[in-house]
Amino acid sequence: MQLRRIGARGHEKPAVVEGGVTYRLDSLTGDIDGDFLAADGIAHVREKLAAGELPVWEGAESERIGSPIARPAAVICIGQNYAAHAAESGAEPPTTPIIFFKHPNTVVGPQDAVPIPRGAAKVDWEVELGVVIGREAKYLESEQDALDVIAGYVTSHDVSERDFQLEQSGGQWSKGKCAEAFNPVGPDLVPADEVDPQSLRLWSAVNGEGRQDSTTADMVFTVAQLVHHLSQYMVLSPGDLINTGTPQGVALSGRFPYLAAGDVVETGIEGLGTQRSEFVPA
């Protein structure tokens, strides 16, 4: 089962895809957001599907696909969470999670264009496993408790501008992470109980040429460890998005050129869906 939001930007409607068929969720919820997730919305969708009570969305395949979660209250990101990526960045693997934030308004759909910021020279790609929180979490006692508060998983693209991030930031990574549309998400939110978050292949390509190809088994800190750790320092709210880090194969490594207008980046995660983002002038 995959949850989606379909329609023009700012006017998306909730949907669910099951067995290749798209169904409307308008009668069940106004949106796929924190309130929906906190109210056991995923379980209610399953009940309605099983009862055959959801109408088919005719022509859904021709509609724009938005982010599968409405604008989150927070986008929390983890840096250098794959050892090989830390190495290509010139750093040792971290001994505690590196945390930074993206502005929630960076979240866009999986096929939306991404503007290259004015003055940017080092725009980079980063495919990441995204974790969507399903209920409020603070001071979690165990890693199992951490897994229990996760609603589901998404394909997330943590677009970065490396000069803004590293040279113009004064140590604040977020300056290179918050430009317009710098976080394509989706196409689908897949429920947590249908995903093994530590055995997923994730990949990226630029203009059809492979860049990243790895597995979440190579994470320095697992999803459970990250959510547990974060809950000791902040309150996680339903609908919050956690980007869990990217594997090696980014432009920062020096192996590949940075992105320019006209470039197309494709990303994907096994079982969670693929994205296609064209980069355009701001």
Coordinates of C-alpha atoms in Angstrom, one line a residue:
M1 CA 0.0 0.0 0.0
Q2 CA 1.3 3.5 -1.0
L3 CA -0.1 6.8 0.2
R4 CA 0.1 9.7 -2.3
R5 CA -1.0 13.3 -2.7
I6 CA -2.2 14.1 -6.2
G7 CA -3.0 17.4 -8.0
A8 CA -1.7 20.9 -8.6
R9 CA 0.8 22.3 -6.2
G10 CA -0.9 23.6 -3.2
H11 CA -4.1 21.8 -4.1
E12 CA -3.1 18.2 -3.7
K13 CA -5.7 15.6 -2.7
P14 CA -5.0 12.4 -0.7
A15 CA -4.9 9.0 -2.4
V16 CA -3.9 5.5 -1.8
V17 CA -2.4 3.0 -4.4
E18 CA -3.1 -0.7 -3.9
G19 CA -2.4 -3.3 -6.5
G20 CA -1.7 -0.7 -9.1
V21 CA -5.1 1.0 -8.7
T22 CA -5.4 4.5 -7.3
Y23 CA -8.2 5.3 -4.8
R24 CA -9.5 8.6 -3.5
L25 CA -9.2 9.3 0.2
D26 CA -11.2 12.6 0.2
S27 CA -14.0 10.9 2.2
L28 CA -11.6 9.8 4.9
T29 CA -9.3 12.8 5.3
G30 CA -8.6 16.2 3.9
D31 CA -4.9 15.5 3.6
I32 CA -2.0 13.2 4.5
D33 CA -0.5 15.2 7.4
G34 CA 0.4 15.0 11.0
D35 CA -3.2 14.9 12.2
F36 CA -4.1 12.1 9.9
L37 CA -1.1 10.0 10.9
A38 CA -1.6 10.6 14.6
A39 CA -5.2 9.5 14.4
D40 CA -4.2 6.1 13.0
G41 CA -5.1 7.2 9.5
I42 CA -3.1 4.4 7.9
A43 CA -5.0 1.8 9.8
H44 CA -8.3 3.4 8.7
V45 CA -7.2 3.4 5.1
R46 CA -6.6 -0.3 5.3
E47 CA -10.0 -0.9 6.8
K48 CA -11.7 1.1 4.0
L49 CA -9.7 -0.7 1.3
A50 CA -10.5 -4.1 2.8
A51 CA -14.2 -3.2 2.8
G52 CA -14.1 -1.9 -0.7
E53 CA -15.4 1.5 0.3
L54 CA -12.9 3.7 -1.5
P55 CA -13.7 5.1 -5.0
V56 CA -11.3 4.6 -7.8
W57 CA -9.5 7.8 -8.9
E58 CA -10.1 7.7 -12.7
G59 CA -7.3 9.4 -14.6
A60 CA -5.0 9.7 -11.7
E61 CA -2.0 8.6 -13.8
S62 CA -2.2 11.9 -15.7
E63 CA -2.2 14.1 -12.6
R64 CA 0.8 15.7 -11.0
I65 CA 2.2 13.8 -7.9
G66 CA 3.0 15.9 -4.9
S67 CA 5.0 15.1 -1.8
P68 CA 3.2 12.2 -0.1
I69 CA 3.1 14.2 3.2
A70 CA 1.7 17.7 3.5
R71 CA 4.2 20.4 4.6
P72 CA 5.9 19.0 7.7
A73 CA 6.5 21.0 10.8
A74 CA 10.2 20.0 10.8
V75 CA 12.7 18.5 8.3
I76 CA 15.5 17.1 10.4
C77 CA 18.6 15.9 8.6
I78 CA 21.5 13.6 9.5
G79 CA 25.0 14.3 8.0
Q80 CA 27.7 11.9 7.0
N81 CA 25.7 8.8 8.0
Y82 CA 27.4 6.5 5.5
A83 CA 31.0 5.8 6.2
A84 CA 32.1 6.0 2.5
H85 CA 30.3 9.3 2.1
A86 CA 32.1 10.7 5.2
A87 CA 35.4 9.6 3.7
E88 CA 34.7 11.2 0.3
S89 CA 33.8 14.4 2.2
G90 CA 37.3 14.2 3.9
A91 CA 35.9 13.2 7.4
E92 CA 36.0 10.3 9.7
P93 CA 32.6 8.6 10.3
P94 CA 30.9 10.5 13.1
T95 CA 30.7 9.0 16.6
T96 CA 27.4 10.7 17.3
P97 CA 24.8 11.8 14.7
I98 CA 25.4 15.1 13.0
I99 CA 22.1 17.1 12.9
F100 CA 21.0 20.0 10.8
F101 CA 17.7 21.3 9.5
K102 CA 16.0 22.2 6.2
H103 CA 13.2 24.7 6.0
P104 CA 9.9 22.8 5.6
N105 CA 9.0 24.8 2.5
T106 CA 11.8 23.0 0.6
V107 CA 9.6 20.0 0.4
V108 CA 8.1 19.5 -3.1
G109 CA 6.9 16.7 -5.3
P110 CA 9.1 14.0 -6.9
Q111 CA 8.9 15.4 -10.4
D112 CA 8.9 19.1 -9.7
A113 CA 11.6 21.3 -11.2
V114 CA 14.4 22.5 -8.8
P115 CA 15.7 26.0 -9.3
I116 CA 19.4 26.6 -9.1
P117 CA 19.8 29.4 -6.6
R118 CA 21.2 32.8 -7.7
G119 CA 25.0 32.8 -7.2
A120 CA 25.2 29.0 -6.8
A121 CA 28.1 27.1 -8.3
K122 CA 28.1 23.8 -6.4
V123 CA 24.6 22.3 -6.5
D124 CA 24.8 18.6 -5.4
W125 CA 22.5 15.6 -5.3
E126 CA 21.9 13.4 -2.3
V127 CA 19.4 10.5 -2.3
E128 CA 18.2 9.6 1.2
L129 CA 15.8 7.4 3.0
G130 CA 13.2 9.6 4.6
V131 CA 11.5 8.7 7.8
V132 CA 8.0 10.1 8.6
I133 CA 7.0 10.3 12.3
G134 CA 3.5 9.0 13.1
R135 CA 3.0 10.1 16.7
E136 CA 4.6 12.4 19.2
A137 CA 7.9 11.2 20.6
K138 CA 10.2 12.4 23.3
Y139 CA 12.7 10.7 25.6
L140 CA 12.1 7.3 24.0
E141 CA 13.3 4.5 26.2
S142 CA 14.5 2.1 23.5
E143 CA 15.2 1.6 19.8
Q144 CA 12.1 -0.6 19.6
D145 CA 10.1 2.4 20.9
A146 CA 11.7 4.5 18.2
L147 CA 10.5 2.1 15.5
D148 CA 7.0 2.1 16.9
V149 CA 6.6 5.9 16.4
I150 CA 7.4 5.8 12.7
A151 CA 4.5 6.0 10.3
G152 CA 6.3 5.2 7.1
Y153 CA 9.2 5.8 4.7
V154 CA 9.7 7.9 1.6
T155 CA 12.3 8.6 -1.1
S156 CA 13.9 11.9 -0.2
H157 CA 16.3 14.1 -2.1
D158 CA 18.5 16.4 0.1
V159 CA 19.6 18.8 -2.6
S160 CA 22.7 20.9 -1.4
E161 CA 24.7 23.9 -2.4
R162 CA 28.2 23.1 -1.2
D163 CA 29.7 26.6 -1.4
F164 CA 26.7 28.0 0.6
Q165 CA 27.0 25.0 3.0
L166 CA 30.7 24.9 3.7
E167 CA 32.4 28.1 2.6
Q168 CA 29.7 30.8 3.2
S169 CA 28.0 29.1 6.2
G170 CA 30.1 30.0 9.2
G171 CA 29.6 26.4 10.3
Q172 CA 25.8 26.4 9.7
W173 CA 25.1 23.7 7.1
S174 CA 21.5 24.7 6.7
K175 CA 22.5 27.8 4.6
G176 CA 23.3 25.4 1.8
K177 CA 20.2 23.2 2.3
C178 CA 17.2 25.6 2.3
A179 CA 16.9 27.0 -1.2
E180 CA 13.6 26.7 -3.0
A181 CA 12.5 23.1 -3.8
F182 CA 15.7 21.7 -2.3
N183 CA 13.8 18.6 -0.9
P184 CA 11.8 16.6 -3.5
V185 CA 9.9 13.9 -1.6
G186 CA 8.0 10.8 -2.8
P187 CA 6.2 9.7 -4.8
D188 CA 4.9 7.4 -2.0
L189 CA 4.6 7.1 1.7
V190 CA 4.9 3.4 2.4
P191 CA 3.7 2.2 5.9
A192 CA 6.5 1.3 8.3
D193 CA 5.3 -2.3 8.8
E194 CA 5.8 -3.0 5.1
V195 CA 9.5 -1.8 5.0
D196 CA 12.8 -3.1 6.4
P197 CA 14.6 0.2 6.7
Q198 CA 18.1 -1.3 6.9
S199 CA 18.0 -3.4 3.7
L200 CA 17.0 -1.0 1.0
R201 CA 18.9 -0.2 -2.1
L202 CA 19.1 3.5 -3.0
W203 CA 20.6 5.1 -6.1
S204 CA 20.9 8.3 -8.1
A205 CA 21.8 9.2 -11.7
V206 CA 22.5 12.5 -13.4
N207 CA 21.5 12.7 -17.1
G208 CA 21.2 9.0 -17.2
E209 CA 24.7 8.3 -15.8
G210 CA 24.9 6.4 -12.4
R211 CA 26.2 8.3 -9.4
Q212 CA 25.2 6.7 -6.1
D213 CA 24.4 3.0 -5.6
S214 CA 24.4 1.6 -2.1
T215 CA 22.2 0.1 0.6
T216 CA 20.8 1.4 3.9
A217 CA 22.7 -1.5 5.6
D218 CA 25.8 0.7 5.3
M219 CA 24.4 3.4 7.6
V220 CA 26.6 4.4 10.5
F221 CA 23.5 4.9 12.7
T222 CA 20.4 2.9 12.0
V223 CA 16.9 4.4 11.7
A224 CA 16.0 3.1 15.1
Q225 CA 19.2 4.6 16.6
L226 CA 18.6 8.0 14.9
V227 CA 15.0 8.3 16.1
H228 CA 15.8 7.3 19.6
H229 CA 18.8 9.7 19.7
L230 CA 16.8 12.6 18.3
S231 CA 14.0 12.1 20.9
Q232 CA 16.5 12.8 23.7
Y233 CA 17.0 16.3 22.4
M234 CA 13.8 17.4 20.8
V235 CA 10.1 16.5 20.6
L236 CA 9.3 14.7 17.3
S237 CA 5.8 15.5 16.0
P238 CA 3.5 13.6 13.7
G239 CA 4.3 14.4 10.1
D240 CA 7.9 15.4 10.8
L241 CA 10.4 14.2 8.1
I242 CA 13.9 12.9 9.0
N243 CA 16.4 12.6 6.2
T244 CA 18.8 9.9 7.3
G245 CA 21.9 10.7 5.2
T246 CA 23.3 9.9 1.8
P247 CA 25.8 7.3 0.5
Q248 CA 28.9 8.0 -1.5
G249 CA 28.9 9.2 -5.1
V250 CA 28.1 12.9 -4.8
A251 CA 29.8 15.8 -6.6
L252 CA 31.5 16.9 -3.4
S253 CA 33.8 14.0 -3.8
G254 CA 35.4 15.7 -6.8
R255 CA 34.6 12.7 -9.0
F256 CA 31.7 14.4 -10.8
P257 CA 30.8 17.9 -11.9
Y258 CA 28.2 19.9 -10.0
L259 CA 24.7 20.4 -11.4
A260 CA 23.9 23.0 -14.0
A261 CA 20.6 24.2 -15.5
G262 CA 19.2 21.5 -17.8
D263 CA 20.6 18.6 -15.8
V264 CA 18.1 15.9 -14.8
V265 CA 18.6 14.0 -11.5
E266 CA 16.9 10.7 -11.0
T267 CA 16.8 9.0 -7.6
G268 CA 15.1 5.9 -6.2
I269 CA 14.8 3.6 -3.2
E270 CA 13.8 0.0 -3.5
G271 CA 10.1 -0.3 -2.8
L272 CA 9.6 3.4 -2.2
G273 CA 9.5 4.8 -5.7
T274 CA 11.6 7.0 -8.0
Q275 CA 12.0 10.7 -8.7
R276 CA 13.0 12.8 -11.7
S277 CA 14.0 16.4 -11.0
E278 CA 15.0 18.8 -13.7
F279 CA 17.3 21.7 -12.6
V280 CA 16.4 25.1 -13.9
P281 CA 17.6 28.7 -13.4
A282 CA 16.0 30.4 -10.4

